[in-house]
Amino acid sequence: MDGNGRWAKQRQRPRTVGHRAGARAVNLCIEFCLNEGIETLTLFAFSSENWQRPKDEVGALLTLFLRALEREVDELHRRGVRLRFIGERERFPDVMRQRMSEAEQQTRANTTLNLCIAAGYGGRNDITQAMRKLAAQVAAGNLSADAITPSHINEALCLADLPDPDLFIRTGGDQRISNFLLWQLAYTELWFTPVLWPDIDASLLQQALADFAARERRFGLTSEQIAQGNHT
Ligand code: FPP
């Protein structure tokens, strides 16, 4: 969700105004997914590197997250959304950690949309914590190092129970992954747009879906193999 700061700058407003507009675009995006029957949406709200932003901006973002949690969770629950948060929670204030856990508990049986909010998240940290878990199993004698497969790594990552993303959308014009779901994006289709996050609308998201639908996903195979349905 990139471009909040530039959106505000274009209007000679403080960056936090851009983040507030970004929060409105989050609602639009969730609404779009619910209408389209999309089963999982993962939003990169705050990266492990974003803690290094100016203190005022970090504080404003935390307040925005907290208010959004207080305001939206009941309605999301009513609509069948299961909420979860990925990333390192230790650095978040107690009140936020508590709200995150409560929202996860409240919505845990919902199945309409899996909504994952990446907050304090970094793909490298995710892989690192997975490696630590596996190393501990090896040290305890419960797993042989030679027996480790990609499935073991997958299972130790934070979104283990969800399928790999089909489509990655980045707004704001930069064409990079910036430490998002590094492992899980191996075969994800990447879609970039110069549109700034607060300016997204349903027609832009439709365009991303249409482009995605027109792509041939080969997963390392040939077109002929894919046409014959020879892939698992
Ligand atoms: C990137 O834009 C955006 C962020 C670091 C924050 C994302 C937060 C929101 C969209 C609002 C709230 C979200 C939730 C889930 C309630 P940027 O600041 O890097 O923009 P720039 O590249 O133009 O400076």
PDB file of C-alpha atoms and ligand atoms in Angstrom:
ATOM      1  CA  MET A   1       0.000   0.000   0.000  1.00  0.00           C
ATOM      2  CA  ASP A   2       2.513   2.581  -1.175  1.00  0.00           C
ATOM      3  CA  GLY A   3       2.116   6.263  -1.901  1.00  0.00           C
ATOM      4  CA  ASN A   4       0.297   7.705   1.123  1.00  0.00           C
ATOM      5  CA  GLY A   5       3.083  10.217   1.778  1.00  0.00           C
ATOM      6  CA  ARG A   6       3.209  11.429  -1.822  1.00  0.00           C
ATOM      7  CA  TRP A   7      -0.574  11.677  -1.945  1.00  0.00           C
ATOM      8  CA  ALA A   8      -0.457  14.046   1.032  1.00  0.00           C
ATOM      9  CA  LYS A   9       2.485  15.994  -0.397  1.00  0.00           C
ATOM     10  CA  GLN A  10       0.598  16.613  -3.648  1.00  0.00           C
ATOM     11  CA  ARG A  11      -2.021  18.328  -1.488  1.00  0.00           C
ATOM     12  CA  GLN A  12       0.517  20.190   0.683  1.00  0.00           C
ATOM     13  CA  ARG A  13      -0.726  18.239   3.686  1.00  0.00           C
ATOM     14  CA  PRO A  14       1.231  16.317   6.361  1.00  0.00           C
ATOM     15  CA  ARG A  15       2.035  12.663   5.634  1.00  0.00           C
ATOM     16  CA  THR A  16      -0.386  11.520   8.325  1.00  0.00           C
ATOM     17  CA  VAL A  17      -3.265  12.927   6.251  1.00  0.00           C
ATOM     18  CA  GLY A  18      -2.113  10.566   3.496  1.00  0.00           C
ATOM     19  CA  HIS A  19      -2.187   7.632   5.926  1.00  0.00           C
ATOM     20  CA  ARG A  20      -5.737   8.502   6.951  1.00  0.00           C
ATOM     21  CA  ALA A  21      -6.732   8.522   3.286  1.00  0.00           C
ATOM     22  CA  GLY A  22      -4.856   5.216   2.993  1.00  0.00           C
ATOM     23  CA  ALA A  23      -7.015   3.741   5.732  1.00  0.00           C
ATOM     24  CA  ARG A  24     -10.132   4.647   3.720  1.00  0.00           C
ATOM     25  CA  ALA A  25      -8.611   2.884   0.711  1.00  0.00           C
ATOM     26  CA  VAL A  26      -8.097  -0.198   2.931  1.00  0.00           C
ATOM     27  CA  ASN A  27     -11.868  -0.293   3.498  1.00  0.00           C
ATOM     28  CA  LEU A  28     -12.494   0.011  -0.233  1.00  0.00           C
ATOM     29  CA  CYS A  29     -10.084  -2.823  -0.945  1.00  0.00           C
ATOM     30  CA  ILE A  30     -11.684  -5.124   1.659  1.00  0.00           C
ATOM     31  CA  GLU A  31     -15.122  -4.318   0.239  1.00  0.00           C
ATOM     32  CA  PHE A  32     -13.851  -5.163  -3.235  1.00  0.00           C
ATOM     33  CA  CYS A  33     -12.515  -8.536  -2.079  1.00  0.00           C
ATOM     34  CA  LEU A  34     -15.795  -9.367  -0.328  1.00  0.00           C
ATOM     35  CA  ASN A  35     -17.764  -8.480  -3.478  1.00  0.00           C
ATOM     36  CA  GLU A  36     -15.454 -10.478  -5.733  1.00  0.00           C
ATOM     37  CA  GLY A  37     -15.383 -13.568  -3.540  1.00  0.00           C
ATOM     38  CA  ILE A  38     -11.621 -13.301  -2.992  1.00  0.00           C
ATOM     39  CA  GLU A  39     -10.718 -15.645  -0.162  1.00  0.00           C
ATOM     40  CA  THR A  40      -7.528 -14.146   1.202  1.00  0.00           C
ATOM     41  CA  LEU A  41      -6.163 -10.615   1.326  1.00  0.00           C
ATOM     42  CA  THR A  42      -2.851  -9.775   2.954  1.00  0.00           C
ATOM     43  CA  LEU A  43      -2.133  -6.076   3.403  1.00  0.00           C
ATOM     44  CA  PHE A  44       1.379  -4.818   4.043  1.00  0.00           C
ATOM     45  CA  ALA A  45       0.507  -2.092   6.537  1.00  0.00           C
ATOM     46  CA  PHE A  46       3.771  -1.590   8.400  1.00  0.00           C
ATOM     47  CA  SER A  47       7.116  -3.188   7.696  1.00  0.00           C
ATOM     48  CA  SER A  48       9.824  -4.143  10.163  1.00  0.00           C
ATOM     49  CA  GLU A  49      11.826  -1.262   8.627  1.00  0.00           C
ATOM     50  CA  ASN A  50       9.009   1.292   9.077  1.00  0.00           C
ATOM     51  CA  TRP A  51       9.836   1.489  12.820  1.00  0.00           C
ATOM     52  CA  GLN A  52      12.753   3.685  11.715  1.00  0.00           C
ATOM     53  CA  ARG A  53      10.472   6.402  10.320  1.00  0.00           C
ATOM     54  CA  PRO A  54      10.206   9.690  12.263  1.00  0.00           C
ATOM     55  CA  LYS A  55       8.724   9.126  15.721  1.00  0.00           C
ATOM     56  CA  ASP A  56       5.696  11.325  15.002  1.00  0.00           C
ATOM     57  CA  GLU A  57       4.795   9.359  11.888  1.00  0.00           C
ATOM     58  CA  VAL A  58       5.160   5.993  13.655  1.00  0.00           C
ATOM     59  CA  GLY A  59       2.988   7.284  16.508  1.00  0.00           C
ATOM     60  CA  ALA A  60       0.330   8.533  14.087  1.00  0.00           C
ATOM     61  CA  LEU A  61       0.300   5.183  12.262  1.00  0.00           C
ATOM     62  CA  LEU A  62      -0.078   3.255  15.526  1.00  0.00           C
ATOM     63  CA  THR A  63      -2.976   5.489  16.556  1.00  0.00           C
ATOM     64  CA  LEU A  64      -4.570   4.996  13.142  1.00  0.00           C
ATOM     65  CA  PHE A  65      -4.265   1.190  13.429  1.00  0.00           C
ATOM     66  CA  LEU A  66      -5.704   1.209  16.926  1.00  0.00           C
ATOM     67  CA  ARG A  67      -8.669   3.392  15.938  1.00  0.00           C
ATOM     68  CA  ALA A  68      -9.302   1.230  12.866  1.00  0.00           C
ATOM     69  CA  LEU A  69      -9.298  -1.884  15.063  1.00  0.00           C
ATOM     70  CA  GLU A  70     -11.719  -0.307  17.510  1.00  0.00           C
ATOM     71  CA  ARG A  71     -13.993   0.910  14.733  1.00  0.00           C
ATOM     72  CA  GLU A  72     -13.993  -1.918  12.194  1.00  0.00           C
ATOM     73  CA  VAL A  73     -13.618  -5.284  13.907  1.00  0.00           C
ATOM     74  CA  ASP A  74     -17.278  -5.839  14.838  1.00  0.00           C
ATOM     75  CA  GLU A  75     -18.422  -5.029  11.316  1.00  0.00           C
ATOM     76  CA  LEU A  76     -15.720  -7.247   9.773  1.00  0.00           C
ATOM     77  CA  HIS A  77     -16.811 -10.032  12.096  1.00  0.00           C
ATOM     78  CA  ARG A  78     -20.451  -9.547  11.091  1.00  0.00           C
ATOM     79  CA  ARG A  79     -19.420  -9.939   7.469  1.00  0.00           C
ATOM     80  CA  GLY A  80     -17.570 -13.187   8.082  1.00  0.00           C
ATOM     81  CA  VAL A  81     -14.019 -11.859   7.902  1.00  0.00           C
ATOM     82  CA  ARG A  82     -11.303 -13.694   9.782  1.00  0.00           C
ATOM     83  CA  LEU A  83      -8.629 -11.278  10.923  1.00  0.00           C
ATOM     84  CA  ARG A  84      -5.070 -12.084  11.744  1.00  0.00           C
ATOM     85  CA  PHE A  85      -1.892 -10.129  12.203  1.00  0.00           C
ATOM     86  CA  ILE A  86       1.515 -11.197  11.024  1.00  0.00           C
ATOM     87  CA  GLY A  87       4.804  -9.678  12.094  1.00  0.00           C
ATOM     88  CA  GLU A  88       6.699  -9.110  15.307  1.00  0.00           C
ATOM     89  CA  ARG A  89       4.233  -7.949  17.933  1.00  0.00           C
ATOM     90  CA  GLU A  90       6.727  -7.338  20.726  1.00  0.00           C
ATOM     91  CA  ARG A  91       7.370  -3.734  19.726  1.00  0.00           C
ATOM     92  CA  PHE A  92       3.702  -2.760  19.637  1.00  0.00           C
ATOM     93  CA  PRO A  93       2.176  -1.154  22.746  1.00  0.00           C
ATOM     94  CA  ASP A  94       0.323  -3.573  25.069  1.00  0.00           C
ATOM     95  CA  VAL A  95      -3.072  -2.114  24.239  1.00  0.00           C
ATOM     96  CA  MET A  96      -2.550  -2.820  20.537  1.00  0.00           C
ATOM     97  CA  ARG A  97      -1.281  -6.347  21.106  1.00  0.00           C
ATOM     98  CA  GLN A  98      -4.317  -7.016  23.211  1.00  0.00           C
ATOM     99  CA  ARG A  99      -6.682  -5.624  20.564  1.00  0.00           C
ATOM    100  CA  MET A 100      -4.968  -7.727  17.888  1.00  0.00           C
ATOM    101  CA  SER A 101      -5.381 -10.909  19.959  1.00  0.00           C
ATOM    102  CA  GLU A 102      -9.006 -10.068  20.744  1.00  0.00           C
ATOM    103  CA  ALA A 103      -9.797  -9.435  17.072  1.00  0.00           C
ATOM    104  CA  GLU A 104      -8.165 -12.746  16.129  1.00  0.00           C
ATOM    105  CA  GLN A 105     -10.105 -14.588  18.809  1.00  0.00           C
ATOM    106  CA  GLN A 106     -13.403 -12.949  17.960  1.00  0.00           C
ATOM    107  CA  THR A 107     -13.144 -13.721  14.241  1.00  0.00           C
ATOM    108  CA  ARG A 108     -11.287 -17.043  14.294  1.00  0.00           C
ATOM    109  CA  ALA A 109     -14.217 -19.170  13.073  1.00  0.00           C
ATOM    110  CA  ASN A 110     -15.061 -16.895  10.117  1.00  0.00           C
ATOM    111  CA  THR A 111     -14.514 -18.154   6.591  1.00  0.00           C
ATOM    112  CA  THR A 112     -15.714 -15.545   4.081  1.00  0.00           C
ATOM    113  CA  LEU A 113     -12.417 -13.671   3.794  1.00  0.00           C
ATOM    114  CA  ASN A 114      -9.052 -14.255   5.442  1.00  0.00           C
ATOM    115  CA  LEU A 115      -7.774 -10.760   6.113  1.00  0.00           C
ATOM    116  CA  CYS A 116      -4.135 -10.746   7.160  1.00  0.00           C
ATOM    117  CA  ILE A 117      -2.586  -7.481   8.267  1.00  0.00           C
ATOM    118  CA  ALA A 118       1.192  -7.463   8.071  1.00  0.00           C
ATOM    119  CA  ALA A 119       2.320  -5.134  10.867  1.00  0.00           C
ATOM    120  CA  GLY A 120       5.929  -5.000  12.011  1.00  0.00           C
ATOM    121  CA  TYR A 121       6.385  -7.637   9.337  1.00  0.00           C
ATOM    122  CA  GLY A 122       9.490  -8.463   7.328  1.00  0.00           C
ATOM    123  CA  GLY A 123       9.882 -11.436   5.009  1.00  0.00           C
ATOM    124  CA  ARG A 124      13.457 -12.018   6.139  1.00  0.00           C
ATOM    125  CA  ASN A 125      12.382 -11.999   9.791  1.00  0.00           C
ATOM    126  CA  ASP A 126       9.625 -14.467   8.936  1.00  0.00           C
ATOM    127  CA  ILE A 127      12.124 -16.841   7.324  1.00  0.00           C
ATOM    128  CA  THR A 128      14.550 -16.319  10.214  1.00  0.00           C
ATOM    129  CA  GLN A 129      11.976 -17.270  12.855  1.00  0.00           C
ATOM    130  CA  ALA A 130      11.060 -20.339  10.767  1.00  0.00           C
ATOM    131  CA  MET A 131      14.729 -21.371  10.676  1.00  0.00           C
ATOM    132  CA  ARG A 132      14.968 -20.956  14.444  1.00  0.00           C
ATOM    133  CA  LYS A 133      11.974 -23.250  14.946  1.00  0.00           C
ATOM    134  CA  LEU A 134      13.493 -25.913  12.695  1.00  0.00           C
ATOM    135  CA  ALA A 135      16.933 -25.538  14.288  1.00  0.00           C
ATOM    136  CA  ALA A 136      15.334 -26.088  17.707  1.00  0.00           C
ATOM    137  CA  GLN A 137      13.655 -29.257  16.450  1.00  0.00           C
ATOM    138  CA  VAL A 138      16.958 -30.484  15.067  1.00  0.00           C
ATOM    139  CA  ALA A 139      18.749 -29.653  18.343  1.00  0.00           C
ATOM    140  CA  ALA A 140      16.097 -31.534  20.310  1.00  0.00           C
ATOM    141  CA  GLY A 141      16.597 -34.569  18.090  1.00  0.00           C
ATOM    142  CA  ASN A 142      13.053 -34.417  16.691  1.00  0.00           C
ATOM    143  CA  LEU A 143      14.119 -33.652  13.123  1.00  0.00           C
ATOM    144  CA  SER A 144      17.147 -34.619  11.102  1.00  0.00           C
ATOM    145  CA  ALA A 145      18.802 -31.724   9.227  1.00  0.00           C
ATOM    146  CA  ASP A 146      18.994 -33.889   6.098  1.00  0.00           C
ATOM    147  CA  ALA A 147      15.242 -34.498   6.234  1.00  0.00           C
ATOM    148  CA  ILE A 148      14.293 -30.797   6.011  1.00  0.00           C
ATOM    149  CA  THR A 149      12.188 -30.079   2.926  1.00  0.00           C
ATOM    150  CA  PRO A 150      10.534 -26.901   1.608  1.00  0.00           C
ATOM    151  CA  SER A 151       7.323 -28.147   3.284  1.00  0.00           C
ATOM    152  CA  HIS A 152       8.973 -28.003   6.700  1.00  0.00           C
ATOM    153  CA  ILE A 153      10.001 -24.408   6.036  1.00  0.00           C
ATOM    154  CA  ASN A 154       6.555 -23.557   4.728  1.00  0.00           C
ATOM    155  CA  GLU A 155       4.925 -24.950   7.848  1.00  0.00           C
ATOM    156  CA  ALA A 156       7.162 -22.879  10.101  1.00  0.00           C
ATOM    157  CA  LEU A 157       6.279 -19.591   8.359  1.00  0.00           C
ATOM    158  CA  CYS A 158       3.551 -17.272   9.561  1.00  0.00           C
ATOM    159  CA  LEU A 159       0.928 -17.961   6.879  1.00  0.00           C
ATOM    160  CA  ALA A 160       1.476 -21.716   6.870  1.00  0.00           C
ATOM    161  CA  ASP A 161      -2.189 -22.646   6.631  1.00  0.00           C
ATOM    162  CA  LEU A 162      -2.978 -20.354   3.701  1.00  0.00           C
ATOM    163  CA  PRO A 163      -2.179 -20.903   0.027  1.00  0.00           C
ATOM    164  CA  ASP A 164       0.633 -18.893  -1.575  1.00  0.00           C
ATOM    165  CA  PRO A 165      -0.628 -15.570  -2.949  1.00  0.00           C
ATOM    166  CA  ASP A 166      -1.811 -15.618  -6.571  1.00  0.00           C
ATOM    167  CA  LEU A 167      -1.455 -11.901  -7.136  1.00  0.00           C
ATOM    168  CA  PHE A 168       0.748  -9.212  -5.603  1.00  0.00           C
ATOM    169  CA  ILE A 169      -0.324  -5.611  -6.145  1.00  0.00           C
ATOM    170  CA  ARG A 170       1.967  -2.694  -5.366  1.00  0.00           C
ATOM    171  CA  THR A 171       0.754   0.863  -5.772  1.00  0.00           C
ATOM    172  CA  GLY A 172       2.886   4.017  -5.902  1.00  0.00           C
ATOM    173  CA  GLY A 173       5.094   3.224  -8.908  1.00  0.00           C
ATOM    174  CA  ASP A 174       8.027   1.400  -7.312  1.00  0.00           C
ATOM    175  CA  GLN A 175       8.668  -2.029  -8.759  1.00  0.00           C
ATOM    176  CA  ARG A 176      10.036  -4.070  -5.897  1.00  0.00           C
ATOM    177  CA  ILE A 177       8.877  -6.457  -3.197  1.00  0.00           C
ATOM    178  CA  SER A 178      10.447  -4.600  -0.251  1.00  0.00           C
ATOM    179  CA  ASN A 179      10.737  -7.568   2.111  1.00  0.00           C
ATOM    180  CA  PHE A 180       7.104  -8.673   1.842  1.00  0.00           C
ATOM    181  CA  LEU A 181       6.249 -12.403   1.755  1.00  0.00           C
ATOM    182  CA  LEU A 182       9.604 -13.414   0.278  1.00  0.00           C
ATOM    183  CA  TRP A 183       9.174 -17.183   0.446  1.00  0.00           C
ATOM    184  CA  GLN A 184       5.479 -17.230  -0.397  1.00  0.00           C
ATOM    185  CA  LEU A 185       5.806 -14.988  -3.491  1.00  0.00           C
ATOM    186  CA  ALA A 186       7.939 -17.493  -5.431  1.00  0.00           C
ATOM    187  CA  TYR A 187       5.295 -17.999  -8.144  1.00  0.00           C
ATOM    188  CA  THR A 188       3.014 -15.065  -7.441  1.00  0.00           C
ATOM    189  CA  GLU A 189       2.069 -12.808 -10.347  1.00  0.00           C
ATOM    190  CA  LEU A 190       3.393  -9.296  -9.722  1.00  0.00           C
ATOM    191  CA  TRP A 191       1.344  -6.239 -10.689  1.00  0.00           C
ATOM    192  CA  PHE A 192       2.592  -2.680 -10.327  1.00  0.00           C
ATOM    193  CA  THR A 193       0.736   0.578 -10.808  1.00  0.00           C
ATOM    194  CA  PRO A 194       1.829   4.220 -10.481  1.00  0.00           C
ATOM    195  CA  VAL A 195      -1.528   5.017  -8.826  1.00  0.00           C
ATOM    196  CA  LEU A 196      -0.979   6.112  -5.222  1.00  0.00           C
ATOM    197  CA  TRP A 197      -2.620   3.878  -2.591  1.00  0.00           C
ATOM    198  CA  PRO A 198      -5.251   6.440  -1.420  1.00  0.00           C
ATOM    199  CA  ASP A 199      -6.372   6.829  -5.069  1.00  0.00           C
ATOM    200  CA  ILE A 200      -7.184   3.169  -5.722  1.00  0.00           C
ATOM    201  CA  ASP A 201     -10.713   2.335  -6.752  1.00  0.00           C
ATOM    202  CA  ALA A 202     -12.685  -0.722  -7.802  1.00  0.00           C
ATOM    203  CA  SER A 203     -11.943  -0.217 -11.508  1.00  0.00           C
ATOM    204  CA  LEU A 204      -8.178  -0.268 -10.848  1.00  0.00           C
ATOM    205  CA  LEU A 205      -8.503  -3.459  -8.809  1.00  0.00           C
ATOM    206  CA  GLN A 206     -10.674  -4.951 -11.596  1.00  0.00           C
ATOM    207  CA  GLN A 207      -7.913  -4.104 -14.052  1.00  0.00           C
ATOM    208  CA  ALA A 208      -5.384  -5.949 -11.872  1.00  0.00           C
ATOM    209  CA  LEU A 209      -7.659  -9.012 -11.788  1.00  0.00           C
ATOM    210  CA  ALA A 210      -8.199  -8.876 -15.563  1.00  0.00           C
ATOM    211  CA  ASP A 211      -4.438  -8.682 -16.214  1.00  0.00           C
ATOM    212  CA  PHE A 212      -3.918 -11.562 -13.800  1.00  0.00           C
ATOM    213  CA  ALA A 213      -6.582 -13.660 -15.519  1.00  0.00           C
ATOM    214  CA  ALA A 214      -4.888 -13.131 -18.904  1.00  0.00           C
ATOM    215  CA  ARG A 215      -1.513 -14.421 -17.739  1.00  0.00           C
ATOM    216  CA  GLU A 216      -0.297 -17.943 -18.275  1.00  0.00           C
ATOM    217  CA  ARG A 217       1.091 -19.362 -15.048  1.00  0.00           C
ATOM    218  CA  ARG A 218       3.570 -22.085 -15.905  1.00  0.00           C
ATOM    219  CA  PHE A 219       5.200 -22.801 -12.539  1.00  0.00           C
ATOM    220  CA  GLY A 220       8.400 -23.770 -14.372  1.00  0.00           C
ATOM    221  CA  LEU A 221       6.668 -26.053 -16.881  1.00  0.00           C
ATOM    222  CA  THR A 222       6.058 -25.568 -20.616  1.00  0.00           C
ATOM    223  CA  SER A 223       2.899 -24.107 -22.115  1.00  0.00           C
ATOM    224  CA  GLU A 224       2.121 -27.521 -23.610  1.00  0.00           C
ATOM    225  CA  GLN A 225       2.318 -29.234 -20.240  1.00  0.00           C
ATOM    226  CA  ILE A 226       0.047 -26.633 -18.711  1.00  0.00           C
ATOM    227  CA  ALA A 227      -2.454 -27.029 -21.594  1.00  0.00           C
ATOM    228  CA  GLN A 228      -2.467 -30.812 -21.022  1.00  0.00           C
ATOM    229  CA  GLY A 229      -3.060 -30.322 -17.320  1.00  0.00           C
ATOM    230  CA  ASN A 230       0.173 -32.159 -16.433  1.00  0.00           C
ATOM    231  CA  HIS A 231       0.920 -30.045 -13.413  1.00  0.00           C
ATOM    232  CA  THR A 232       0.072 -30.696  -9.796  1.00  0.00           C
TER     233      THR A 232
HETATM  234  C1  FPP B   1       3.225   3.408   2.547  1.00  0.00           C
HETATM  235  O1  FPP B   1       3.117   4.713   2.016  1.00  0.00           O
HETATM  236  C2  FPP B   1       2.221   3.201   3.569  1.00  0.00           C
HETATM  237  C3  FPP B   1       2.481   2.907   4.886  1.00  0.00           C
HETATM  238  C4  FPP B   1       3.842   2.753   5.446  1.00  0.00           C
HETATM  239  C5  FPP B   1       1.401   2.768   5.858  1.00  0.00           C
HETATM  240  C6  FPP B   1       0.207   2.011   5.391  1.00  0.00           C
HETATM  241  C7  FPP B   1      -0.937   2.355   6.249  1.00  0.00           C
HETATM  242  C8  FPP B   1      -2.186   2.556   5.826  1.00  0.00           C
HETATM  243  C9  FPP B   1      -2.616   2.364   4.426  1.00  0.00           C
HETATM  244  C10 FPP B   1      -3.238   3.043   6.757  1.00  0.00           C
HETATM  245  C11 FPP B   1      -3.855   2.146   7.748  1.00  0.00           C
HETATM  246  C12 FPP B   1      -3.876   0.708   7.501  1.00  0.00           C
HETATM  247  C13 FPP B   1      -4.676  -0.154   8.179  1.00  0.00           C
HETATM  248  C14 FPP B   1      -4.531  -1.616   7.958  1.00  0.00           C
HETATM  249  C15 FPP B   1      -5.721   0.328   9.101  1.00  0.00           C
HETATM  250  P1  FPP B   1       4.341   5.698   2.213  1.00  0.00           P
HETATM  251  O2  FPP B   1       4.153   6.412   3.491  1.00  0.00           O
HETATM  252  O3  FPP B   1       5.639   4.948   2.094  1.00  0.00           O
HETATM  253  O4  FPP B   1       4.140   6.662   0.993  1.00  0.00           O
HETATM  254  P2  FPP B   1       5.293   7.385   0.143  1.00  0.00           P
HETATM  255  O5  FPP B   1       6.097   6.299  -0.522  1.00  0.00           O
HETATM  256  O6  FPP B   1       4.512   8.203  -0.849  1.00  0.00           O
HETATM  257  O7  FPP B   1       6.095   8.212   1.098  1.00  0.00           O
END
